[in-house]
Tab-separated table of C-alpha atoms and ligand atoms in Angstrom:
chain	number	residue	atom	x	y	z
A	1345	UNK	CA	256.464	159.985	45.544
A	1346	UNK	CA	257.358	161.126	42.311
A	1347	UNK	CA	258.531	164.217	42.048
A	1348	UNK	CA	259.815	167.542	40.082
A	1349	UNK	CA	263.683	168.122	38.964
A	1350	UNK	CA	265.001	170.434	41.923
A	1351	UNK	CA	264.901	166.886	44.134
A	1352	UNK	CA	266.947	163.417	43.737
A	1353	UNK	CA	264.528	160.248	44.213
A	1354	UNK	CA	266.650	157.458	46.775
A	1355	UNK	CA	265.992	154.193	43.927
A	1356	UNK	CA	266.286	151.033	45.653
A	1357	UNK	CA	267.508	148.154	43.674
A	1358	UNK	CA	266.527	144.778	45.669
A	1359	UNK	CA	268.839	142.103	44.242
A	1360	UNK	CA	268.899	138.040	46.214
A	1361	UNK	CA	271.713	136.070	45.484
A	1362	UNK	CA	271.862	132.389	46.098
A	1363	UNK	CA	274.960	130.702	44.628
A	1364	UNK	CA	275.529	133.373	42.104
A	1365	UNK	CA	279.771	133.801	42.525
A	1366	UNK	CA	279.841	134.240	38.780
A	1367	UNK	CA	277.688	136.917	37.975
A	1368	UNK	CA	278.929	139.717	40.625
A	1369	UNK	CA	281.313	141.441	38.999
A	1370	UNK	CA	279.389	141.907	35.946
A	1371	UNK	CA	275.941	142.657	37.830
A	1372	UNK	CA	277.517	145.230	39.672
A	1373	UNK	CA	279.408	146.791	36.457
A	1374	UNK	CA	275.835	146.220	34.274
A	1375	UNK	CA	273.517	147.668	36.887
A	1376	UNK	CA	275.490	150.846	38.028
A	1377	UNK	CA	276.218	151.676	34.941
A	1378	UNK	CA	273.026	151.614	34.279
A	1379	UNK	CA	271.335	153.793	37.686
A	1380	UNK	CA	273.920	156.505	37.015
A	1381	UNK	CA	271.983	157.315	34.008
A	1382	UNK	CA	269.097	158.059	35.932
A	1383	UNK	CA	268.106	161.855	35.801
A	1384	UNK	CA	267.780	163.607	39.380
A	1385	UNK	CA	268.505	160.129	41.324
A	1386	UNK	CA	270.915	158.291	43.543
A	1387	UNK	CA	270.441	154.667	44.121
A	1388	UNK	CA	271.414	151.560	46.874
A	1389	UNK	CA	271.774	148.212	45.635
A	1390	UNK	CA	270.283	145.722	48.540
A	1391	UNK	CA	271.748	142.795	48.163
A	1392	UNK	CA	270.347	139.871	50.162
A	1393	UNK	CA	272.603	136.622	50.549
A	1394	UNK	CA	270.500	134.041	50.721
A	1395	UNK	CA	272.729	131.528	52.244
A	1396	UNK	CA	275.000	130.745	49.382
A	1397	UNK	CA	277.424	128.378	49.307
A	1398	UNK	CA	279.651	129.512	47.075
A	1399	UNK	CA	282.346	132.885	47.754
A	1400	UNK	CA	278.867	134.965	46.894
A	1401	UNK	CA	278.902	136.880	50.431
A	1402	UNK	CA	282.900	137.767	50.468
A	1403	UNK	CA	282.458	138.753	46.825
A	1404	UNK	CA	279.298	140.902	47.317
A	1405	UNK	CA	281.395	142.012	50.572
A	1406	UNK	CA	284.327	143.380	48.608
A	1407	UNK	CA	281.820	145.090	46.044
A	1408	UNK	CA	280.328	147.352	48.759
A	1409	UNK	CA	283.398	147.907	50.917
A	1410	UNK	CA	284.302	150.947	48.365
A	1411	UNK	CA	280.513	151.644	47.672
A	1412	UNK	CA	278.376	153.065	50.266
A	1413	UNK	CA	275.824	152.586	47.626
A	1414	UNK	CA	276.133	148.638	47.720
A	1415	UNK	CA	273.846	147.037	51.642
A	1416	UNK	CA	274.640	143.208	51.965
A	1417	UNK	CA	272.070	141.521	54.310
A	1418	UNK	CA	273.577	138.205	55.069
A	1419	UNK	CA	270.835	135.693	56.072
A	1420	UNK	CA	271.628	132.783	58.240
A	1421	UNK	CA	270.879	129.957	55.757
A	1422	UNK	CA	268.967	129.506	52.724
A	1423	UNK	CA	265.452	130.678	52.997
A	1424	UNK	CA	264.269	130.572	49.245
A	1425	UNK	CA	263.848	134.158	47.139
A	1426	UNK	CA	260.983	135.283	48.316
A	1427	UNK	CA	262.048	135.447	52.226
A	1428	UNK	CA	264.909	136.442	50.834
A	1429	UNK	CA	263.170	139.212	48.110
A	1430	UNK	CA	261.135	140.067	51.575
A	1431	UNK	CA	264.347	140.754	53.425
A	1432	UNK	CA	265.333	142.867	50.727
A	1433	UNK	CA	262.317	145.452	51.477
A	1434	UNK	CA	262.222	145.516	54.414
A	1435	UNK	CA	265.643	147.254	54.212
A	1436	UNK	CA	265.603	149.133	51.360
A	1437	UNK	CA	265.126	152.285	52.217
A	1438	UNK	CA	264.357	154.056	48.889
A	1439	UNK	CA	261.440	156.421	47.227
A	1440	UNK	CA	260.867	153.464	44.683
A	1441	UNK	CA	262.156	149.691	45.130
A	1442	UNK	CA	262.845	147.788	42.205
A	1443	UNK	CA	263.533	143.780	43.014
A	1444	UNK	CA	266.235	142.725	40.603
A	1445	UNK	CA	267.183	139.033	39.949
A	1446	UNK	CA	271.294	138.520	40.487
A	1447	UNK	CA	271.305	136.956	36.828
A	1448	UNK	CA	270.631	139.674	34.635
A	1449	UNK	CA	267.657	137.989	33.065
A	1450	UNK	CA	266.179	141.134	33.338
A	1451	UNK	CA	267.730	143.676	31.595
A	1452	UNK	CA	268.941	146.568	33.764
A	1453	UNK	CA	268.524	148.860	30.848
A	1454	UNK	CA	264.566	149.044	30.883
A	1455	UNK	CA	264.856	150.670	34.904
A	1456	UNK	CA	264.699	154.001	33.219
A	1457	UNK	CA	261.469	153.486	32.027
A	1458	UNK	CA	260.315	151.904	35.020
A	1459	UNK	CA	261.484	155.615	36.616
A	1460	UNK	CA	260.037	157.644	34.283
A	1461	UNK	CA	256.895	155.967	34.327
A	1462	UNK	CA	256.640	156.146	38.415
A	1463	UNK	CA	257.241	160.067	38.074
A	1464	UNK	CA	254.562	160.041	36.214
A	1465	UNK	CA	252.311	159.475	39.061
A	1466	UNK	CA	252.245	155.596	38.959
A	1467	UNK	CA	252.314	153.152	42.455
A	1468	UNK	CA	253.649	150.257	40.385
A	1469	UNK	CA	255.103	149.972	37.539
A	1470	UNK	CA	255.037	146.242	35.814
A	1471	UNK	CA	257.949	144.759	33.481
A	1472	UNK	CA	255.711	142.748	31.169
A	1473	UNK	CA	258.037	140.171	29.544
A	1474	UNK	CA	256.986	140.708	25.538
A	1475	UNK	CA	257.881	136.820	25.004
A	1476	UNK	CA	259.599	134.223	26.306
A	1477	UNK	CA	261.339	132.636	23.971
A	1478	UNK	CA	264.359	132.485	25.786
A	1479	UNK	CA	262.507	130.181	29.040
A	1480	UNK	CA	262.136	126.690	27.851
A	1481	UNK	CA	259.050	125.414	25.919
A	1482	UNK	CA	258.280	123.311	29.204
A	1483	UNK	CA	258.457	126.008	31.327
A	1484	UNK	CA	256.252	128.577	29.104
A	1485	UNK	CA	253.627	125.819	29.099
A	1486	UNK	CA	253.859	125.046	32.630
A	1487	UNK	CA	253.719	129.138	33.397
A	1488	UNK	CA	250.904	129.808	31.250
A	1489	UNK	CA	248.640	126.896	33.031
A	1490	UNK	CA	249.440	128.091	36.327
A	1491	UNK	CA	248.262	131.471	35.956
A	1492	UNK	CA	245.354	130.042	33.886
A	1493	UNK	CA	244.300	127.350	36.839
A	1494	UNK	CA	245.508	130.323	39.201
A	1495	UNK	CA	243.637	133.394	37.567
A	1496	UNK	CA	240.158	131.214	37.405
A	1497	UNK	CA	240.169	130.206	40.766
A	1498	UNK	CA	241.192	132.770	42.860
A	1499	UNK	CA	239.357	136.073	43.485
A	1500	UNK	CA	242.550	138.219	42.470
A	1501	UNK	CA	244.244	137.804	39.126
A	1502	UNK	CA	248.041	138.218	38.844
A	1503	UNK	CA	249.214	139.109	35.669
A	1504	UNK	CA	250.707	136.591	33.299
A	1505	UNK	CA	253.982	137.700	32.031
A	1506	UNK	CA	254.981	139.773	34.665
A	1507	UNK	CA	257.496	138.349	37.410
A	1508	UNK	CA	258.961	140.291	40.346
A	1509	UNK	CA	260.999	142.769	37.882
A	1510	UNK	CA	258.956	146.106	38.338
A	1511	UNK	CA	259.209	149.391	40.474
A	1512	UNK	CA	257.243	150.318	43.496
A	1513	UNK	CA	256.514	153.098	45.526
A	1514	UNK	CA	257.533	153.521	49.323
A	1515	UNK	CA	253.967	153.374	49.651
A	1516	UNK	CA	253.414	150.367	48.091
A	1517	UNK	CA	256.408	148.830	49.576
A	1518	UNK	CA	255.205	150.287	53.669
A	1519	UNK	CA	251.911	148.174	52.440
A	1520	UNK	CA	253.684	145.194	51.625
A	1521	UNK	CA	255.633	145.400	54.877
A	1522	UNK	CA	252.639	145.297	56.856
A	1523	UNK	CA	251.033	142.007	55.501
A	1524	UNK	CA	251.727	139.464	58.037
A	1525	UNK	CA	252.127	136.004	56.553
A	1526	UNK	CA	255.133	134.000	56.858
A	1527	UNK	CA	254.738	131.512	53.892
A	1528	UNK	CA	255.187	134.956	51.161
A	1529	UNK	CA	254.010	134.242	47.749
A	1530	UNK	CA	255.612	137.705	46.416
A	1531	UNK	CA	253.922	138.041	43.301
A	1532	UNK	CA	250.115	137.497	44.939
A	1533	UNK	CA	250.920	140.006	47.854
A	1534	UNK	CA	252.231	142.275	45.096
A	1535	UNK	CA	249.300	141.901	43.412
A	1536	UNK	CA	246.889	142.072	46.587
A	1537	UNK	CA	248.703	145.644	47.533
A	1538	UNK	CA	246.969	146.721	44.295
A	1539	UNK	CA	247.779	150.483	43.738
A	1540	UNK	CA	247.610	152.844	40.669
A	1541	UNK	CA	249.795	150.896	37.737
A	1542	UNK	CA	251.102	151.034	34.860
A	1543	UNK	CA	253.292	148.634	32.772
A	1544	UNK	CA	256.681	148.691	30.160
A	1545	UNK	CA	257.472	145.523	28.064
A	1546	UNK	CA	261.137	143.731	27.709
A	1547	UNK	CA	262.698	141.066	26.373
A	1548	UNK	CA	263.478	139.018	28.860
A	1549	UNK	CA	267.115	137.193	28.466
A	1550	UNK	CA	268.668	134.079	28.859
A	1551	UNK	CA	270.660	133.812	32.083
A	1552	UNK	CA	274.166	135.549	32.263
A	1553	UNK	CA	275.939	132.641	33.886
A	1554	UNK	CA	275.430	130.300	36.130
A	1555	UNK	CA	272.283	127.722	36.389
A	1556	UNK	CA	268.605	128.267	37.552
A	1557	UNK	CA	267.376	127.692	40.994
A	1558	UNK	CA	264.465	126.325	40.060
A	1559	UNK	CA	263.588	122.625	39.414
A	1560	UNK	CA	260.487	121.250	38.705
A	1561	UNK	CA	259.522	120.055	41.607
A	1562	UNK	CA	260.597	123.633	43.191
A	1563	UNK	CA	258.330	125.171	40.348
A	1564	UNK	CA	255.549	122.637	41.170
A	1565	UNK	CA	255.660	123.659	44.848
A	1566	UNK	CA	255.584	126.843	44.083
A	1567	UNK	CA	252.502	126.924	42.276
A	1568	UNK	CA	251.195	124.968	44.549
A	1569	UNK	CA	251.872	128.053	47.197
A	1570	UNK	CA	250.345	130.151	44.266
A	1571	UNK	CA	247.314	128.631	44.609
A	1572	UNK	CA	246.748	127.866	48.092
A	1573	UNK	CA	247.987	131.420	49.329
A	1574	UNK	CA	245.090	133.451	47.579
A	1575	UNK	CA	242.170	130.504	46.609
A	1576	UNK	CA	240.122	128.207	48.835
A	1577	UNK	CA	238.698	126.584	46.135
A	1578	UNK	CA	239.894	123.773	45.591
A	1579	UNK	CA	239.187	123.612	49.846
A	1580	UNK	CA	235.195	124.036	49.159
A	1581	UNK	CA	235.156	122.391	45.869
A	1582	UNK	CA	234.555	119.552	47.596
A	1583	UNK	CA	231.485	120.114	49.142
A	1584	UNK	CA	229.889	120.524	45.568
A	1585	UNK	CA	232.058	117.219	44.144
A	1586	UNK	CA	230.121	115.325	46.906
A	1587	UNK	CA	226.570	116.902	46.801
A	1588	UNK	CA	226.740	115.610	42.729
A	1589	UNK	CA	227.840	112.282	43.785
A	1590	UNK	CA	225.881	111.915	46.491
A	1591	UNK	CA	222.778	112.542	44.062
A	1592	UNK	CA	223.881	110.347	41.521
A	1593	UNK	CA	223.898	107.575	44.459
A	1594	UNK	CA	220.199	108.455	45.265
A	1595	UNK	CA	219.584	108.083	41.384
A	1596	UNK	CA	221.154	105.222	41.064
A	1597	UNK	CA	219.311	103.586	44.294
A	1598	UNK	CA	215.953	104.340	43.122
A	1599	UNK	CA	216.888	102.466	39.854
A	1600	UNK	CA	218.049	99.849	41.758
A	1601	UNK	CA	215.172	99.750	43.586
A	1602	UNK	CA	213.149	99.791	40.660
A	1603	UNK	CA	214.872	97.094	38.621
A	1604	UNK	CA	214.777	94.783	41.889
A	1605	UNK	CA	210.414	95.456	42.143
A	1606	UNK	CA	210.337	94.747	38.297
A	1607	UNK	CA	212.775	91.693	37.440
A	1608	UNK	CA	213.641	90.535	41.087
A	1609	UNK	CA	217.203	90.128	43.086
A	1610	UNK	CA	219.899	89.079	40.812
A	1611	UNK	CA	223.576	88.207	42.446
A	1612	UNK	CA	225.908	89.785	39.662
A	1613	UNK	CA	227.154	93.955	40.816
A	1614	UNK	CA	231.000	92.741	41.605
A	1615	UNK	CA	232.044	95.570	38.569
A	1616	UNK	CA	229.958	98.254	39.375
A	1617	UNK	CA	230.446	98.076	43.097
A	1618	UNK	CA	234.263	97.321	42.856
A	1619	UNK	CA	234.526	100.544	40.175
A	1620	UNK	CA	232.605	102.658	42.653
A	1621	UNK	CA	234.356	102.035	45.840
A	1622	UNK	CA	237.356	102.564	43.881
A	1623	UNK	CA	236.801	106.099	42.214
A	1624	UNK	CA	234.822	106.962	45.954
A	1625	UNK	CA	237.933	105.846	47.776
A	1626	UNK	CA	240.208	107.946	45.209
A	1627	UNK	CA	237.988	110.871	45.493
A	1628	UNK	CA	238.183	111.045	49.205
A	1629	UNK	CA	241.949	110.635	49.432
A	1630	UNK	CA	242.184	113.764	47.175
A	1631	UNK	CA	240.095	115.250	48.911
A	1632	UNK	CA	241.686	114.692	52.219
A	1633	UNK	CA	245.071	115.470	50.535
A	1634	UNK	CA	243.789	119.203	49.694
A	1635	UNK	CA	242.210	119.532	52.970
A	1636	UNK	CA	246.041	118.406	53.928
A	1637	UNK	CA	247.566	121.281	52.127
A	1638	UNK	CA	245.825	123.664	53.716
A	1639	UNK	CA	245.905	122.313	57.214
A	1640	UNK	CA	250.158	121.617	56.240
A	1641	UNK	CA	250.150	125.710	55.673
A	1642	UNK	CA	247.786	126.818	58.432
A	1643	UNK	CA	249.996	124.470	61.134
A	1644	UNK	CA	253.283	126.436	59.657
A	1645	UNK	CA	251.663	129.995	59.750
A	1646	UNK	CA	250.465	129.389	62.914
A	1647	UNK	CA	253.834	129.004	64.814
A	1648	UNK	CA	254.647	133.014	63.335
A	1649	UNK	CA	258.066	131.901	62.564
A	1650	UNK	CA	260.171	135.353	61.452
A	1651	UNK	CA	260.330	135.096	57.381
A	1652	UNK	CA	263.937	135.266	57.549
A	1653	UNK	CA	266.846	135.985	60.268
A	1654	UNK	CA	269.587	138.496	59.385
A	1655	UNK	CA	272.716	137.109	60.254
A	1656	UNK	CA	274.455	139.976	59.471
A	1657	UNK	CA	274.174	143.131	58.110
A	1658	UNK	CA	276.980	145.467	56.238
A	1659	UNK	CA	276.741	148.614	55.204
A	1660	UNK	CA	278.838	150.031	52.119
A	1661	UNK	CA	281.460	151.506	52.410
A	1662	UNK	CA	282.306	150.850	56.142
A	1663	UNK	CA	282.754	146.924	55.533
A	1664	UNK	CA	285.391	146.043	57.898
A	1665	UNK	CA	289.084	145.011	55.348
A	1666	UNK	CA	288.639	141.053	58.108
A	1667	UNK	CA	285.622	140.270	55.973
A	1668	UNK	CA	287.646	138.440	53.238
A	1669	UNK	CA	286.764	135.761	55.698
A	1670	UNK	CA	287.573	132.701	53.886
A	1671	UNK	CA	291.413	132.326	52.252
A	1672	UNK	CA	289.983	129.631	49.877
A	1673	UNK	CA	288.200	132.761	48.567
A	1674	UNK	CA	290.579	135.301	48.451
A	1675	UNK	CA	291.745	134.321	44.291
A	1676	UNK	CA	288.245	135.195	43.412
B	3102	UDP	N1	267.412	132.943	44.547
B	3102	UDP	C1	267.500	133.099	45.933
B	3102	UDP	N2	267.242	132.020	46.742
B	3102	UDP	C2	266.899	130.791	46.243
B	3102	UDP	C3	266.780	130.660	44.834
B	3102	UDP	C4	267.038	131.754	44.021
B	3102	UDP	O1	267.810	134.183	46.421
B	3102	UDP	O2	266.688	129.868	47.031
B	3102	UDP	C5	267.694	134.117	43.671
B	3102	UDP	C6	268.728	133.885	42.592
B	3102	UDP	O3	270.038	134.103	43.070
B	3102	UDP	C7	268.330	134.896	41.541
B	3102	UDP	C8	266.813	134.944	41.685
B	3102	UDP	O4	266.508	134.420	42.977
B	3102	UDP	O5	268.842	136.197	41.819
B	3102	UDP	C9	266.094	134.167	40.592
B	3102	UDP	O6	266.572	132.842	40.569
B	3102	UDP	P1	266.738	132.042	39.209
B	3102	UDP	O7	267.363	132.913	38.161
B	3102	UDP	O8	267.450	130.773	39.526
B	3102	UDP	O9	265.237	131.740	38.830
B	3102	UDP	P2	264.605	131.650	37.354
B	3102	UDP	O10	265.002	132.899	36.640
B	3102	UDP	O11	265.196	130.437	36.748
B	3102	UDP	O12	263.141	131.545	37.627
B	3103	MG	MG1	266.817	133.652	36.457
């Protein structure tokens, strides 16, 4: 909870890092810099590989073997941010959890706002990006109709503009721990948690260095996820998609039957009956395909897979001197 000046707040700083060898040394400069500013705090940086390939883990290993400030969960492949995001929780350990992205798109200098909006009584406190002029025009269009399509269809609205950059209360955080899915849309379940919230603006920036995880397809998938995680809509849309068509059928039969009564049986129909088997057939593979979707995700939640396995954890400070594991990362 938020609290008066005689106490320091624990600030948890939840950071995944997937490939991101290039950025370390000047996340870890950027950010700290940045927490010791805090009035009446300390702070842990979580940092969760996420099965990079690169020298990420012995890099993030030599950061915290000086800092018992710096945790480095090592999971045992890539999972994708948001098991890895989830990871990060569940091991922080702090009064308020901020997640952090590795590439300093969001700029560590708004967490003091973040802070001293919390102590003012808040659960959650959003980082709305102002614009985002510095995300692709693609990728601003695409983002915008997702939480359009999302926000209409499904009974909770997450809020355009904000990503996973905000601060949360141990509260909040206990909350989200207890929410059992295993396919984790982060920003629903944030937004399902609910709690008393406020929100900052930023800029957001372009990325430090390095390239983004995320593809198209990756995005497309993810929306996807979006959608499927918190609406059965598009499930039961169906239902009314064939009651309409199945009453424009009846219409159309009684004309039928009408026209045949009035001018008699005449052979010609190929068009019309060609052009409606099509569009039926169509319409029941899409249908089918949704109904897919949701069966695809119900089949995976069902075998309550773990989120994520910890292959190893290290605590700062105490990181054993063997961990420079790999010579062909030692020059780094
Ligand atoms: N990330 C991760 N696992 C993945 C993909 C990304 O942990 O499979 C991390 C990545 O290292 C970064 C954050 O998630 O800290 C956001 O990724 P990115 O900047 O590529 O996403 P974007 O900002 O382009 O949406
Ligand atoms: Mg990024």
């Amino acid at each position: 909870m938020a609290n008066q000046s005689s106490h320091t707040d624990l600030l948890s700083i939840v950071v995944p890092f997937y490939n991101e060898e290039e950025m370390i040394g000047r996340f870890f400069r950027e950010v700290c810099s940045v927490m010791e500013t805090v009035p009446n705090s300390r702070f842990e940086i979580v940092c969760v590989n996420d099965g990079s390939r690169d020298a990420t883990l012995p890099l993030l290993l030599k950061q915290a073997a000086h800092d018992s400030r710096i945790k480095v969960i090592d999971l045992s492949r890539n999972f994708g941010k948001e098991a890895a995001l989830t990871a990060g929780l569940d091991h922080s350990t702090g009064d308020a959890v901020i997640p952090f992205d590795a590439d300093l798109q969001d700029p560590p200098g708004a967490i003091p706002d973040l802070v001293s909006k919390w102590r003012e009584g808040y659960d959650v406190v959003l980082a709305m990006r102002a614009e985002r002029t510095t995300d692709s025009y693609a990728k601003r269009n695409s983002a915008s109709m997702f939480y359009r399509v999302h926000n209409a269809i499904s009974e909770l609205p997450i809020p355009e503009n904000a990503g996973d950059f905000r601060l949360m209360s141990r509260s909040t955080v206990d909350a989200l721990k207890q929410l059992p899915e295993t396919r984790r849309f982060m920003k629903g379940l944030f937004a399902w948690v609910g709690g008393k919230t406020a929100a900052i603006e930023y800029v957001r920036q372009p990325r430090a260095a390095g390239a983004s995880k995320f593809s198209g397809w990756k995005l497309w998938n993810f929306a996807l996820e979006g959608v499927t995680s918190f609406s059965t809509l598009p499930l039961r849309v169906w239902t009314y998609i064939g009651g309409a068509t199945a009453l424009l059928a009846i219409l159309y039969t009684a004309y039928l039957i009408v026209r045949t009564v009035v001018h008699g049986i005449d052979v010609p129909g190929y068009a019309s009956i060609i052009t409606a088997i099509l569009f039926l057939g169509g319409m029941q593979l899409i249908g089918i395909g949704v109904i897919g979707e949701y069966v695809g995700r119900m089949y995976v939640e069902s075998k309550r897979r773990p989120v994520y396995i910890v292959r190893n954890f290290y605590k700062g400070g105490e990181t054993p001197e063997a961990i420079s594991i790999d010579e062909k990362y030692q020059s780094k």
